[in-house]
Short mmCIF file of C-alpha atoms in Angstrom, two decimals:
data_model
loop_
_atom_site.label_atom_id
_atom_site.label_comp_id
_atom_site.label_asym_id
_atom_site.label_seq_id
_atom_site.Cartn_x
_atom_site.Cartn_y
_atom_site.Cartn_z
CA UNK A 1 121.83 100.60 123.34
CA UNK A 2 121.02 103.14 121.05
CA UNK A 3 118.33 106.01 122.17
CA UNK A 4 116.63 108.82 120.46
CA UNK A 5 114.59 111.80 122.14
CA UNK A 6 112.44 114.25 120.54
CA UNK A 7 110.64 116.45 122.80
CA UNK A 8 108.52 118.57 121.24
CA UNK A 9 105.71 116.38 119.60
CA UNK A 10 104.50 119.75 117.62
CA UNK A 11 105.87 122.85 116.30
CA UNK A 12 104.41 125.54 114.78
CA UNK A 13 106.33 128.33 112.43
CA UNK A 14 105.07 130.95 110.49
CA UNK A 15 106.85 131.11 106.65
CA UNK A 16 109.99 132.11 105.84
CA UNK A 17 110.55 132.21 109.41
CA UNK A 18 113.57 129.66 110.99
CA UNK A 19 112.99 127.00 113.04
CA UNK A 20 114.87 124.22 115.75
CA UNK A 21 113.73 121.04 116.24
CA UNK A 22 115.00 119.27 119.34
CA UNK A 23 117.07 115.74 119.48
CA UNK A 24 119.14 114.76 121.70
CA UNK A 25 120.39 111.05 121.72
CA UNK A 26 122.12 108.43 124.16
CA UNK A 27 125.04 105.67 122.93
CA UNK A 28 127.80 104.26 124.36
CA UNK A 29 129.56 103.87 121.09
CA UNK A 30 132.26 106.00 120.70
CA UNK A 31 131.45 106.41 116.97
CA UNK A 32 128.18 107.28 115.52
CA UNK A 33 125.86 109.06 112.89
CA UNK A 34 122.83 110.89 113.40
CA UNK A 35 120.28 111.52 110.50
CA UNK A 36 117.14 113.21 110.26
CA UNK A 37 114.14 112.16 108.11
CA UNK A 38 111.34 114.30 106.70
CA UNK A 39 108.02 112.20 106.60
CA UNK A 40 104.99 113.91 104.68
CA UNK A 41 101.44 113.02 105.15
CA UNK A 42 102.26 110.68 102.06
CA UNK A 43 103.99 108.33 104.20
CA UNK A 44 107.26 107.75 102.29
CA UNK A 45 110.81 109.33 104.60
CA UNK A 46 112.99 111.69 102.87
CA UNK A 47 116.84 111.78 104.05
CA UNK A 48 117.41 115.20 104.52
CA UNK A 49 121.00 115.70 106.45
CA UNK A 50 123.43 113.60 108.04
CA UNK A 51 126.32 114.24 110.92
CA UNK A 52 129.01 111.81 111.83
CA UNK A 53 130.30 111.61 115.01
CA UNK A 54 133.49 112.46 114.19
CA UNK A 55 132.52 115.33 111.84
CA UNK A 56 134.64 118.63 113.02
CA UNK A 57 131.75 120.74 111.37
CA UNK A 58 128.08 121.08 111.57
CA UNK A 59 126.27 119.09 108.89
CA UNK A 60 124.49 121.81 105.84
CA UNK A 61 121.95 120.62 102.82
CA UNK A 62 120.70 123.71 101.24
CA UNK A 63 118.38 125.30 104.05
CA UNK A 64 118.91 122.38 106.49
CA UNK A 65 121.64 122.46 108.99
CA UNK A 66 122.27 120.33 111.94
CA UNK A 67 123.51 121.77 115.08
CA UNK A 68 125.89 119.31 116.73
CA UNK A 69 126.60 119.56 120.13
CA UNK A 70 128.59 116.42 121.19
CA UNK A 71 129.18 117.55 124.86
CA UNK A 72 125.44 117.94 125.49
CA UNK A 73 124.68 115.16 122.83
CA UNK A 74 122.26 117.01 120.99
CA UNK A 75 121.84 117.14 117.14
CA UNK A 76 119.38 119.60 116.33
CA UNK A 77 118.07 120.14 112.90
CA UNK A 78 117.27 124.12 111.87
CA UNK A 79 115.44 125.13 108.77
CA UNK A 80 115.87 128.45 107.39
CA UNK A 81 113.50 130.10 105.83
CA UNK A 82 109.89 127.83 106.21
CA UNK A 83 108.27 126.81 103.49
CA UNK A 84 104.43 125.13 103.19
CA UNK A 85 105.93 122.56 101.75
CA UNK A 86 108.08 121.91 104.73
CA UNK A 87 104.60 121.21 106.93
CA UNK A 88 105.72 117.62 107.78
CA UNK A 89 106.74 115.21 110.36
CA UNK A 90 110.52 115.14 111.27
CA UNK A 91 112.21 112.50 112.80
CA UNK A 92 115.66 112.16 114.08
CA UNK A 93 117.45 108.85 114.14
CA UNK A 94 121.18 107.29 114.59
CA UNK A 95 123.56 104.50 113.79
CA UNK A 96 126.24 102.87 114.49
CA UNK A 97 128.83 104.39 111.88
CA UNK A 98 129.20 101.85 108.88
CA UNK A 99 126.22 100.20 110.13
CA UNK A 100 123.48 102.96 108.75
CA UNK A 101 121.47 100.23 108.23
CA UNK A 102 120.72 99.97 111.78
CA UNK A 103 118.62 103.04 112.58
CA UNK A 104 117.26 103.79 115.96
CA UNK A 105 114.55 106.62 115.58
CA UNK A 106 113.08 109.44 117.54
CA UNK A 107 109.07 109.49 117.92
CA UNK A 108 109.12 112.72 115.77
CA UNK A 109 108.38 115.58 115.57
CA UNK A 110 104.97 117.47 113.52
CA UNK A 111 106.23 120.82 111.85
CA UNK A 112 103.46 122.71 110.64
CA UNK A 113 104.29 125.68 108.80
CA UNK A 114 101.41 128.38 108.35
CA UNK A 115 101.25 131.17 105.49
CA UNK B 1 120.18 107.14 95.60
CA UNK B 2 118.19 103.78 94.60
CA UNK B 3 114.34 103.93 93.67
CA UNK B 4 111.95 102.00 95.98
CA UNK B 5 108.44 100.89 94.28
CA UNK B 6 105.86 99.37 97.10
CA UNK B 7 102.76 97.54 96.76
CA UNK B 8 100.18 97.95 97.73
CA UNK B 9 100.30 101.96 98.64
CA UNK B 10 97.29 100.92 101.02
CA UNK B 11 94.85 98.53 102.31
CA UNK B 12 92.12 97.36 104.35
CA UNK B 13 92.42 93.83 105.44
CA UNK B 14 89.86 91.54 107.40
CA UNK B 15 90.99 89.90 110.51
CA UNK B 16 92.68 86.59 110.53
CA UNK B 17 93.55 86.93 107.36
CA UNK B 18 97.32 87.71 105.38
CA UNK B 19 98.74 90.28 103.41
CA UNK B 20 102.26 90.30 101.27
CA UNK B 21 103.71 93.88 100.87
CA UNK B 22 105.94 94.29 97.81
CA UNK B 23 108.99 95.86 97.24
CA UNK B 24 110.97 96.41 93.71
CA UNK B 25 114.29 98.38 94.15
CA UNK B 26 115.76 99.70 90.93
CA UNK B 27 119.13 98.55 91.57
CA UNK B 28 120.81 95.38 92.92
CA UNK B 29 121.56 95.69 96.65
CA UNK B 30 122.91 92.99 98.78
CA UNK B 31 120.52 93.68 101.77
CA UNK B 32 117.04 95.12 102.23
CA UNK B 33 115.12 96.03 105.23
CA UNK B 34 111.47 96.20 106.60
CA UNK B 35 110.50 98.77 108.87
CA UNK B 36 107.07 99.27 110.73
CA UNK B 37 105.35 102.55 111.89
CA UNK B 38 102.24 102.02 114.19
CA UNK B 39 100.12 104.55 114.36
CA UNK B 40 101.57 107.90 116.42
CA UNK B 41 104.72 105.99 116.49
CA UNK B 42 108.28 105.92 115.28
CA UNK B 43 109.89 103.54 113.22
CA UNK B 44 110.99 99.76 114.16
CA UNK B 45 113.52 97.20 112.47
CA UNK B 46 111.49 94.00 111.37
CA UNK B 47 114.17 92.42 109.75
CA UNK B 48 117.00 92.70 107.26
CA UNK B 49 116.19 90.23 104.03
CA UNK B 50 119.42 89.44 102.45
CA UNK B 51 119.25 87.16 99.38
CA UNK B 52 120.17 83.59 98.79
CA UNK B 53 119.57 83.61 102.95
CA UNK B 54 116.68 83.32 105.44
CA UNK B 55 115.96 87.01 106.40
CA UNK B 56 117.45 88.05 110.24
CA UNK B 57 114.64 89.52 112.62
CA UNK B 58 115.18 92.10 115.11
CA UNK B 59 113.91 91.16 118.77
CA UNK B 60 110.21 90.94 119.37
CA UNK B 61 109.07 90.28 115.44
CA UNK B 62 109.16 86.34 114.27
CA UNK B 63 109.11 84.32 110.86
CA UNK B 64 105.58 83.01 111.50
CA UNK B 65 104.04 86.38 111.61
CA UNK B 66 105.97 88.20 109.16
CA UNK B 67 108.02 86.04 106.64
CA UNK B 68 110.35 87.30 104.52
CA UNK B 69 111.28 86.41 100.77
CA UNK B 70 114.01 87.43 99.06
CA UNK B 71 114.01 85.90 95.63
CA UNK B 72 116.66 88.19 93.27
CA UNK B 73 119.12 91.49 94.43
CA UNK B 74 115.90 93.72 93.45
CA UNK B 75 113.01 92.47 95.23
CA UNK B 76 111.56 91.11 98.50
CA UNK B 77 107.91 90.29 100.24
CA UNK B 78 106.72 90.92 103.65
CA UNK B 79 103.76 89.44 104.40
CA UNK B 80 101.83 90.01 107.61
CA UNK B 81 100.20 86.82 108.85
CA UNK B 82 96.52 86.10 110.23
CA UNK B 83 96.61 89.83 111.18
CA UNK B 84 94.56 91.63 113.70
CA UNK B 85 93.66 95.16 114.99
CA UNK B 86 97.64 95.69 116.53
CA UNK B 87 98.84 95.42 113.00
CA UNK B 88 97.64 98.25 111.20
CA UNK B 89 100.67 100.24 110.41
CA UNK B 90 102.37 101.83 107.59
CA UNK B 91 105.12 99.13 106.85
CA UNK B 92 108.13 100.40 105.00
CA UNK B 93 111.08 98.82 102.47
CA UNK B 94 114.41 100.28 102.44
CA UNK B 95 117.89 100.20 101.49
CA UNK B 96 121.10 100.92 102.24
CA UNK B 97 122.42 103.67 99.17
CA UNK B 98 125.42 101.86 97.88
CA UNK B 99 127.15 105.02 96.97
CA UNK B 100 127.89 107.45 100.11
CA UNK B 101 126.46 110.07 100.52
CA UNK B 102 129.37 113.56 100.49
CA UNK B 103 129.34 113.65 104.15
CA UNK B 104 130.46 109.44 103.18
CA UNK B 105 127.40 108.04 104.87
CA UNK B 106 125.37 105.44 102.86
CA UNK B 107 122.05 106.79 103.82
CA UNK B 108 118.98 104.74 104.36
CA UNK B 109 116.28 105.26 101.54
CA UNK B 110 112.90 104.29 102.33
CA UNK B 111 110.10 103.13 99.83
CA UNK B 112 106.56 105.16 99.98
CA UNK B 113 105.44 102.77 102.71
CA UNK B 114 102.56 100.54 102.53
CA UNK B 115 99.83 101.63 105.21
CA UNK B 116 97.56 98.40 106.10
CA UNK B 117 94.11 98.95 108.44
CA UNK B 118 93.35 95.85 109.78
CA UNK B 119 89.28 95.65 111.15
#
């Protein structure tokens, strides 16, 4: 089984500032991807980066990068430079590779970004 | 990545009583998926609604409460049966992008959600 943990339940960063948000993750499969998912207070999840197990180099989209640490089996996401906009919860979630369909997500975590 | 249209965005539903959530993709996609969020909480697999096929439901969720349709490759229902208090949630379509992603995942996209309070 599959297991996702997020242990900060808030965060708070001041913008333009960078921040880490914490996942780490337990599998026994010896293949896997790890995503994280933006979730305004709209509701609707936005994909924001993805890291395959295999993946020699940490995952970057723009100011998103994931920190991969497969020896402490951690995938943390940073954001560079804070925006409002980024105020949000984020979630972190994996799959079996070429099973994506399958997520198994963190609780989340609530970024809240002030001016 | 594919466009997700729910329906409704949001509602308040009476107890003992049923709702069908809607969900219009525009693209065909062999399989879509139904995902709950209870309040505070993260996201759960319902089920996976393939068409032509009776949808497949992950442990703990059952036909009778939530059935599935899946009529065409663009559209499916959930509907949440004789619902109480437990089932307010934000309930959520998605589907599998059919082109990968450049990291060559095919990443989940979710619709808007549809956020039910049940009284």
């Amino acid at each position: 089984a599959q297991k996702i943990t997020q242990t900060q339940p808030g965060m708070f960063v001041q913008e333009k500032e960078a921040v880490t948000l914490d996942c780490t993750y337990d599998t026994s499969d010896p293949s896997y991807g790890l995503f994280w998912y933006k979730q305004p207070s709209s509701g609707e999840m936005i994909f924001l980066i993805y890291q395959g197990s295999y993946d020699q180099q940490n995952a970057t989209e723009g100011r998103y990068s994931l920190n991969f640490q497969k020896a402490r089996k951690s995938a943390n996401l940073v954001i560079s430079a804070s925006q409002l906009g980024d105020s949000a919860m984020y979630f972190c979630a994996m799959s079996r590779v070429r099973v994506y369909s399958t997520l198994t997500f963190g609780k989340g975590t609530m970024l809240l970004v002030s001016p | 990545s594919a466009v997700i249209s729910q329906k409704p965005s949001r509602d308040i539903c009476q107890r003992g009583t049923s709702l069908t959530i809607q969900c219009q993709v525009d693209s065909q996609v062999t399989m879509m998926f139904w995902y709950r969020q209870q309040p505070g909480q993260s996201l759960t697999l319902i089920a996976t609604a393939n068409q032509g096929s009776e949808a497949t439901y992950e442990s703990g969720f059952v036909i009778d409460k939530f059935p599935i349709s899946r009529p065409n490759l663009t559209f499916s229902t959930l509907t949440v049966s004789n619902m109480s208090p437990e089932d307010s949630s934000i309930y959520l379509c998605s589907v599998e992008d059919t082109v990968p992603n450049h990291s060559g995942a095919n990443v989940l996209t979710f619709g808007a959600g549809s956020r039910l309070t049940v009284l």
